[in-house]
CSV table of N, CA, C and O in Angstrom, one decimal:
chain,number,residue,atom,x,y,z
A,1,UNK,N,230.7,313.0,271.3
A,1,UNK,CA,231.8,312.7,269.9
A,1,UNK,C,231.3,311.6,269.1
A,1,UNK,O,230.8,312.5,267.7
A,2,UNK,N,231.6,310.3,269.9
A,2,UNK,CA,231.1,309.6,268.9
A,2,UNK,C,229.3,310.1,269.3
A,2,UNK,O,229.2,308.6,268.2
A,3,UNK,N,228.9,309.6,270.4
A,3,UNK,CA,227.4,310.1,269.9
A,3,UNK,C,227.3,311.1,269.2
A,3,UNK,O,226.1,310.3,267.5
A,4,UNK,N,227.4,311.7,268.7
A,4,UNK,CA,227.0,312.6,268.0
A,4,UNK,C,227.3,311.9,265.8
A,4,UNK,O,226.6,312.0,265.2
A,5,UNK,N,228.5,311.4,265.9
A,5,UNK,CA,229.2,310.8,264.6
A,5,UNK,C,228.3,309.3,264.9
A,5,UNK,O,227.4,309.1,263.9
A,6,UNK,N,227.6,308.5,265.7
A,6,UNK,CA,227.2,307.9,265.4
A,6,UNK,C,225.4,308.3,265.4
A,6,UNK,O,224.7,307.4,264.1
A,7,UNK,N,224.9,309.2,265.6
A,7,UNK,CA,223.5,309.5,265.4
A,7,UNK,C,223.1,310.2,263.6
A,7,UNK,O,222.9,309.3,263.0
A,8,UNK,N,224.7,310.8,263.1
A,8,UNK,CA,224.3,311.0,262.1
A,8,UNK,C,224.9,309.8,260.5
A,8,UNK,O,224.3,309.7,260.2
A,9,UNK,N,224.8,308.3,261.8
A,9,UNK,CA,225.7,307.5,260.5
A,9,UNK,C,223.9,307.3,260.6
A,9,UNK,O,223.3,306.2,259.8
A,10,UNK,N,223.6,307.1,261.9
A,10,UNK,CA,221.5,306.2,262.1
A,10,UNK,C,221.3,307.3,261.4
A,10,UNK,O,220.0,306.4,260.2
A,11,UNK,N,221.1,308.6,261.2
A,11,UNK,CA,220.4,309.3,260.2
A,11,UNK,C,220.2,309.1,258.4
A,11,UNK,O,220.3,309.0,258.4
A,12,UNK,N,221.8,308.8,258.6
A,12,UNK,CA,222.3,309.1,257.2
A,12,UNK,C,221.9,307.8,256.5
A,12,UNK,O,221.2,307.4,255.6
A,13,UNK,N,221.5,306.4,256.9
A,13,UNK,CA,221.5,304.9,257.0
A,13,UNK,C,219.6,305.6,256.8
A,13,UNK,O,219.5,304.5,256.5
A,14,UNK,N,219.3,305.8,257.4
A,14,UNK,CA,217.7,306.0,257.5
A,14,UNK,C,217.5,306.9,255.8
A,14,UNK,O,216.9,306.3,255.9
A,15,UNK,N,217.7,308.0,256.1
A,15,UNK,CA,217.9,308.5,254.6
A,15,UNK,C,218.1,307.5,253.8
A,15,UNK,O,217.4,307.8,252.8
A,16,UNK,N,218.7,307.1,253.8
A,16,UNK,CA,219.5,306.3,252.7
A,16,UNK,C,218.2,305.0,252.3
A,16,UNK,O,217.8,304.7,251.5
A,17,UNK,N,217.7,304.6,253.3
A,17,UNK,CA,216.6,303.1,253.6
A,17,UNK,C,215.1,304.0,252.8
A,17,UNK,O,214.3,303.0,252.6
A,18,UNK,N,214.8,305.9,253.1
A,18,UNK,CA,214.3,305.8,252.6
A,18,UNK,C,213.4,305.6,251.5
A,18,UNK,O,212.1,304.8,251.5
A,19,UNK,N,214.1,305.7,250.2
A,19,UNK,CA,213.8,305.0,249.0
A,19,UNK,C,213.4,303.7,248.5
A,19,UNK,O,212.4,303.5,247.9
A,20,UNK,N,214.3,303.4,249.2
A,20,UNK,CA,213.6,301.9,249.3
A,20,UNK,C,212.6,301.9,250.2
A,20,UNK,O,211.4,300.5,248.9
A,21,UNK,N,212.6,301.6,250.8
A,21,UNK,CA,211.4,301.5,251.6
A,21,UNK,C,210.0,301.9,250.9
A,21,UNK,O,208.8,301.1,250.7
A,22,UNK,N,210.1,303.3,250.5
A,22,UNK,CA,208.8,303.4,249.1
A,22,UNK,C,208.7,302.9,247.8
A,22,UNK,O,207.2,302.2,248.0
A,23,UNK,N,209.8,302.8,247.5
A,23,UNK,CA,209.4,301.4,246.3
A,23,UNK,C,209.0,299.9,246.6
A,23,UNK,O,208.4,300.1,246.3
A,24,UNK,N,209.4,299.4,248.4
A,24,UNK,CA,208.3,298.2,248.4
A,24,UNK,C,207.4,298.2,248.4
A,24,UNK,O,206.3,297.5,248.2
A,25,UNK,N,207.4,300.3,249.7
A,25,UNK,CA,206.1,299.9,249.5
A,25,UNK,C,204.8,300.3,248.1
A,25,UNK,O,203.3,299.6,248.6
A,26,UNK,N,205.5,301.0,247.7
A,26,UNK,CA,204.7,301.0,245.8
A,26,UNK,C,204.8,299.4,245.4
A,26,UNK,O,203.4,299.2,245.0
A,27,UNK,N,205.6,298.8,245.6
A,27,UNK,CA,205.3,297.2,244.7
A,27,UNK,C,204.8,296.3,245.7
A,27,UNK,O,203.5,295.8,245.1
A,28,UNK,N,204.2,296.8,247.1
A,28,UNK,CA,204.0,296.0,248.3
A,28,UNK,C,201.9,296.2,247.2
A,28,UNK,O,201.4,295.6,247.2
A,29,UNK,N,201.8,297.1,247.3
A,29,UNK,CA,200.3,297.9,247.1
A,29,UNK,C,200.1,298.0,246.1
A,29,UNK,O,198.9,297.3,245.8
A,30,UNK,N,200.8,297.9,244.5
A,30,UNK,CA,200.3,297.5,243.6
A,30,UNK,C,200.1,295.7,243.3
A,30,UNK,O,199.3,295.1,242.5
A,31,UNK,N,200.9,294.8,244.1
A,31,UNK,CA,201.2,293.7,244.6
A,31,UNK,C,199.3,293.5,244.8
A,31,UNK,O,198.7,292.5,244.1
A,32,UNK,N,199.2,294.4,245.5
A,32,UNK,CA,197.3,293.7,246.6
A,32,UNK,C,196.6,293.8,246.3
A,32,UNK,O,195.6,293.7,245.5
A,33,UNK,N,197.0,295.5,244.9
A,33,UNK,CA,196.0,296.1,244.1
A,33,UNK,C,195.9,295.1,242.7
A,33,UNK,O,194.3,294.1,242.4
A,34,UNK,N,196.5,294.0,242.7
A,34,UNK,CA,196.0,293.9,241.2
A,34,UNK,C,195.4,291.7,242.0
A,34,UNK,O,194.9,291.3,241.6
A,35,UNK,N,195.6,291.2,243.1
A,35,UNK,CA,195.5,290.2,243.6
A,35,UNK,C,194.0,290.7,244.0
A,35,UNK,O,193.2,289.5,244.0
A,36,UNK,N,193.8,291.9,244.0
A,36,UNK,CA,192.0,291.8,244.1
A,36,UNK,C,191.7,291.9,243.8
A,36,UNK,O,190.3,291.1,243.5
A,37,UNK,N,191.9,292.9,242.7
A,37,UNK,CA,191.4,293.3,241.1
A,37,UNK,C,191.4,291.0,240.5
A,37,UNK,O,190.2,291.4,239.9
A,38,UNK,N,192.2,290.5,240.6
A,38,UNK,CA,192.0,289.3,240.1
A,38,UNK,C,190.8,287.9,241.3
A,38,UNK,O,189.5,288.0,240.4
A,39,UNK,N,190.6,289.2,242.1
A,39,UNK,CA,190.3,288.5,243.4
A,39,UNK,C,188.4,288.4,242.2
A,39,UNK,O,187.9,287.7,242.7
A,40,UNK,N,188.3,289.7,242.5
A,40,UNK,CA,186.7,290.0,242.0
A,40,UNK,C,186.1,289.9,240.8
A,40,UNK,O,185.2,289.5,240.8
A,41,UNK,N,187.4,289.8,239.9
A,41,UNK,CA,187.1,289.5,238.3
A,41,UNK,C,186.7,287.7,239.0
A,41,UNK,O,186.0,287.2,237.5
A,42,UNK,N,187.4,286.7,239.7
A,42,UNK,CA,187.1,285.5,239.2
A,42,UNK,C,186.0,285.0,240.2
A,42,UNK,O,184.8,284.4,239.7
A,43,UNK,N,186.0,286.2,241.0
A,43,UNK,CA,183.8,285.7,242.1
A,43,UNK,C,183.1,286.5,240.5
A,43,UNK,O,182.1,285.9,240.6
A,44,UNK,N,183.5,287.2,240.1
A,44,UNK,CA,182.4,287.7,239.3
A,44,UNK,C,182.2,287.3,237.6
A,44,UNK,O,181.4,286.5,237.9
A,45,UNK,N,182.8,285.8,237.5
A,45,UNK,CA,182.9,284.8,237.0
A,45,UNK,C,182.4,283.2,236.9
A,45,UNK,O,181.6,283.3,236.7
A,46,UNK,N,182.3,283.5,238.4
A,46,UNK,CA,181.9,283.1,239.2
A,46,UNK,C,180.5,282.7,239.5
A,46,UNK,O,179.4,281.5,239.3
A,47,UNK,N,179.7,283.9,239.9
A,47,UNK,CA,178.2,284.1,240.6
A,47,UNK,C,177.8,284.7,238.8
A,47,UNK,O,177.3,284.0,238.4
A,48,UNK,N,178.8,285.2,237.8
A,48,UNK,CA,177.9,284.9,236.5
A,48,UNK,C,177.5,283.3,235.6
A,48,UNK,O,176.6,282.9,235.3
A,49,UNK,N,178.2,282.6,236.2
A,49,UNK,CA,178.3,281.0,235.6
A,49,UNK,C,177.4,280.3,236.1
A,49,UNK,O,176.0,280.1,236.0
A,50,UNK,N,177.3,280.6,237.8
A,50,UNK,CA,175.9,280.3,238.5
A,50,UNK,C,175.2,280.8,238.0
A,50,UNK,O,173.5,279.4,238.7
A,51,UNK,N,174.7,282.3,238.3
A,51,UNK,CA,173.9,282.7,237.4
A,51,UNK,C,173.0,282.7,236.3
A,51,UNK,O,171.4,281.8,235.7
A,52,UNK,N,173.8,282.0,235.5
A,52,UNK,CA,173.2,281.6,233.9
A,52,UNK,C,173.0,279.7,234.0
A,52,UNK,O,171.4,279.8,233.3
A,53,UNK,N,173.7,279.0,235.2
A,53,UNK,CA,172.4,277.6,235.4
A,53,UNK,C,171.8,278.4,236.0
A,53,UNK,O,170.9,276.9,235.5
A,54,UNK,N,171.2,278.6,236.7
A,54,UNK,CA,169.7,279.2,238.1
A,54,UNK,C,169.2,279.5,236.8
A,54,UNK,O,167.5,279.0,236.2
A,55,UNK,N,169.2,280.6,235.7
A,55,UNK,CA,168.4,280.6,234.5
A,55,UNK,C,168.2,279.3,234.1
A,55,UNK,O,166.7,279.2,233.9
A,56,UNK,N,168.4,278.5,233.3
A,56,UNK,CA,169.2,277.4,232.5
A,56,UNK,C,167.7,277.0,233.4
A,56,UNK,O,166.8,276.2,232.7
A,57,UNK,N,168.2,276.1,234.4
A,57,UNK,CA,167.1,275.8,235.0
A,57,UNK,C,165.6,276.1,235.4
A,57,UNK,O,164.6,275.4,235.1
A,58,UNK,N,165.9,277.3,235.8
A,58,UNK,CA,164.7,278.6,235.8
A,58,UNK,C,163.7,277.9,234.1
A,58,UNK,O,162.0,277.7,234.3
A,59,UNK,N,164.5,278.0,233.2
A,59,UNK,CA,163.2,278.1,231.6
A,59,UNK,C,162.9,276.6,232.1
A,59,UNK,O,161.9,275.9,231.2
A,60,UNK,N,163.8,275.6,231.8
A,60,UNK,CA,163.1,274.4,231.8
A,60,UNK,C,162.3,274.3,233.0
A,60,UNK,O,161.1,273.0,232.6
A,61,UNK,N,161.9,274.5,233.9
A,61,UNK,CA,160.8,274.0,234.9
A,61,UNK,C,160.0,275.0,234.2
A,61,UNK,O,159.2,274.2,234.0
A,62,UNK,N,159.8,276.1,233.8
A,62,UNK,CA,158.8,276.7,233.0
A,62,UNK,C,158.4,275.9,232.0
A,62,UNK,O,157.3,275.7,232.1
A,63,UNK,N,159.2,275.1,230.9
A,63,UNK,CA,158.8,274.8,230.5
A,63,UNK,C,158.3,273.9,230.0
A,63,UNK,O,157.0,272.9,229.6
A,64,UNK,N,158.7,272.9,231.2
A,64,UNK,CA,157.8,271.4,231.6
A,64,UNK,C,156.5,271.8,232.1
A,64,UNK,O,155.3,271.0,232.2
A,65,UNK,N,156.7,273.1,233.4
A,65,UNK,CA,155.2,273.8,233.5
A,65,UNK,C,154.0,273.8,232.3
A,65,UNK,O,153.2,273.4,232.3
A,66,UNK,N,155.2,274.6,231.2
A,66,UNK,CA,154.1,274.9,229.9
A,66,UNK,C,153.4,273.4,229.3
A,66,UNK,O,152.0,273.5,229.2
A,67,UNK,N,154.5,272.5,229.3
A,67,UNK,CA,153.9,271.5,228.3
A,67,UNK,C,152.7,270.6,229.7
A,67,UNK,O,151.9,270.2,229.0
A,68,UNK,N,152.9,270.8,230.8
A,68,UNK,CA,152.6,270.0,231.7
A,68,UNK,C,150.9,270.8,231.2
A,68,UNK,O,149.4,269.7,232.0
A,69,UNK,N,150.4,271.7,231.8
A,69,UNK,CA,149.9,272.2,231.0
A,69,UNK,C,149.1,272.8,230.1
A,69,UNK,O,147.8,271.8,229.9
A,70,UNK,N,149.9,272.4,228.9
A,70,UNK,CA,149.1,272.1,227.8
A,70,UNK,C,148.4,270.9,227.4
A,70,UNK,O,146.8,270.5,227.2
A,71,UNK,N,148.9,269.7,228.4
A,71,UNK,CA,148.0,268.5,227.6
A,71,UNK,C,147.3,268.0,228.8
A,71,UNK,O,146.2,268.0,228.6
A,72,UNK,N,146.9,268.6,230.3
A,72,UNK,CA,145.8,269.1,231.0
A,72,UNK,C,145.2,269.6,230.6
A,72,UNK,O,143.2,269.7,230.5
A,73,UNK,N,145.1,270.6,229.5
A,73,UNK,CA,144.2,271.6,229.4
A,73,UNK,C,143.7,270.3,227.3
A,73,UNK,O,142.4,270.4,227.3
A,74,UNK,N,145.2,270.3,227.0
A,74,UNK,CA,144.3,268.8,225.9
A,74,UNK,C,142.9,267.8,226.5
A,74,UNK,O,142.0,267.3,226.0
A,75,UNK,N,143.5,267.0,227.7
A,75,UNK,CA,143.1,266.4,228.4
A,75,UNK,C,141.0,267.0,228.9
A,75,UNK,O,139.9,266.5,228.8
A,76,UNK,N,141.2,268.1,229.1
A,76,UNK,CA,139.9,268.7,229.6
A,76,UNK,C,139.1,268.5,228.2
A,76,UNK,O,137.7,268.6,228.5
A,77,UNK,N,139.9,269.4,227.1
A,77,UNK,CA,138.6,269.9,226.5
A,77,UNK,C,138.3,269.1,225.3
A,77,UNK,O,137.7,267.6,225.1
A,78,UNK,N,138.8,267.4,225.4
A,78,UNK,CA,138.5,266.1,224.8
A,78,UNK,C,137.5,265.6,225.8
A,78,UNK,O,136.2,265.3,225.2
A,79,UNK,N,137.4,265.4,227.3
A,79,UNK,CA,136.9,265.2,228.3
A,79,UNK,C,135.5,266.2,227.9
A,79,UNK,O,133.7,265.1,228.0
A,80,UNK,N,135.7,267.1,227.4
A,80,UNK,CA,134.4,268.5,227.4
A,80,UNK,C,133.9,268.4,225.3
A,80,UNK,O,132.5,267.4,225.8
A,81,UNK,N,134.2,267.9,225.4
A,81,UNK,CA,133.5,267.0,223.9
A,81,UNK,C,133.6,265.8,224.4
A,81,UNK,O,132.0,265.8,223.7
A,82,UNK,N,133.2,265.0,225.0
A,82,UNK,CA,132.8,263.8,224.9
A,82,UNK,C,131.2,264.5,226.2
A,82,UNK,O,130.8,263.2,226.1
A,83,UNK,N,131.3,264.9,226.5
A,83,UNK,CA,130.2,265.3,227.3
A,83,UNK,C,129.4,266.1,226.8
A,83,UNK,O,128.6,265.6,226.7
A,84,UNK,N,129.4,267.0,225.7
A,84,UNK,CA,129.1,267.3,224.6
A,84,UNK,C,128.0,266.5,224.0
A,84,UNK,O,127.0,267.0,223.3
A,85,UNK,N,129.1,265.4,223.5
A,85,UNK,CA,128.6,264.1,222.8
A,85,UNK,C,126.8,263.2,223.7
A,85,UNK,O,126.1,263.0,223.1
A,86,UNK,N,127.2,263.5,224.7
A,86,UNK,CA,126.8,262.6,225.2
A,86,UNK,C,124.8,263.2,225.8
A,86,UNK,O,124.5,263.3,225.0
């Protein structure tokens, strides 16, 4: 008789804990989902910032190369004019 009553008490306790456990599990799932979204957003922002920096550096190097090429072309043109004059 005691075993039966104890079994019913354990079953009742488990049954009453079940909805709370589901709520806790749902809350934990929501928390993890939000944390993952925040982490992904943060990583995306950092990646975009790095990409912008790299683009700026690449553009600066391209501009520098264009200026150097233009200077060399001017020098070559001057040398060509001088050699034509002679």
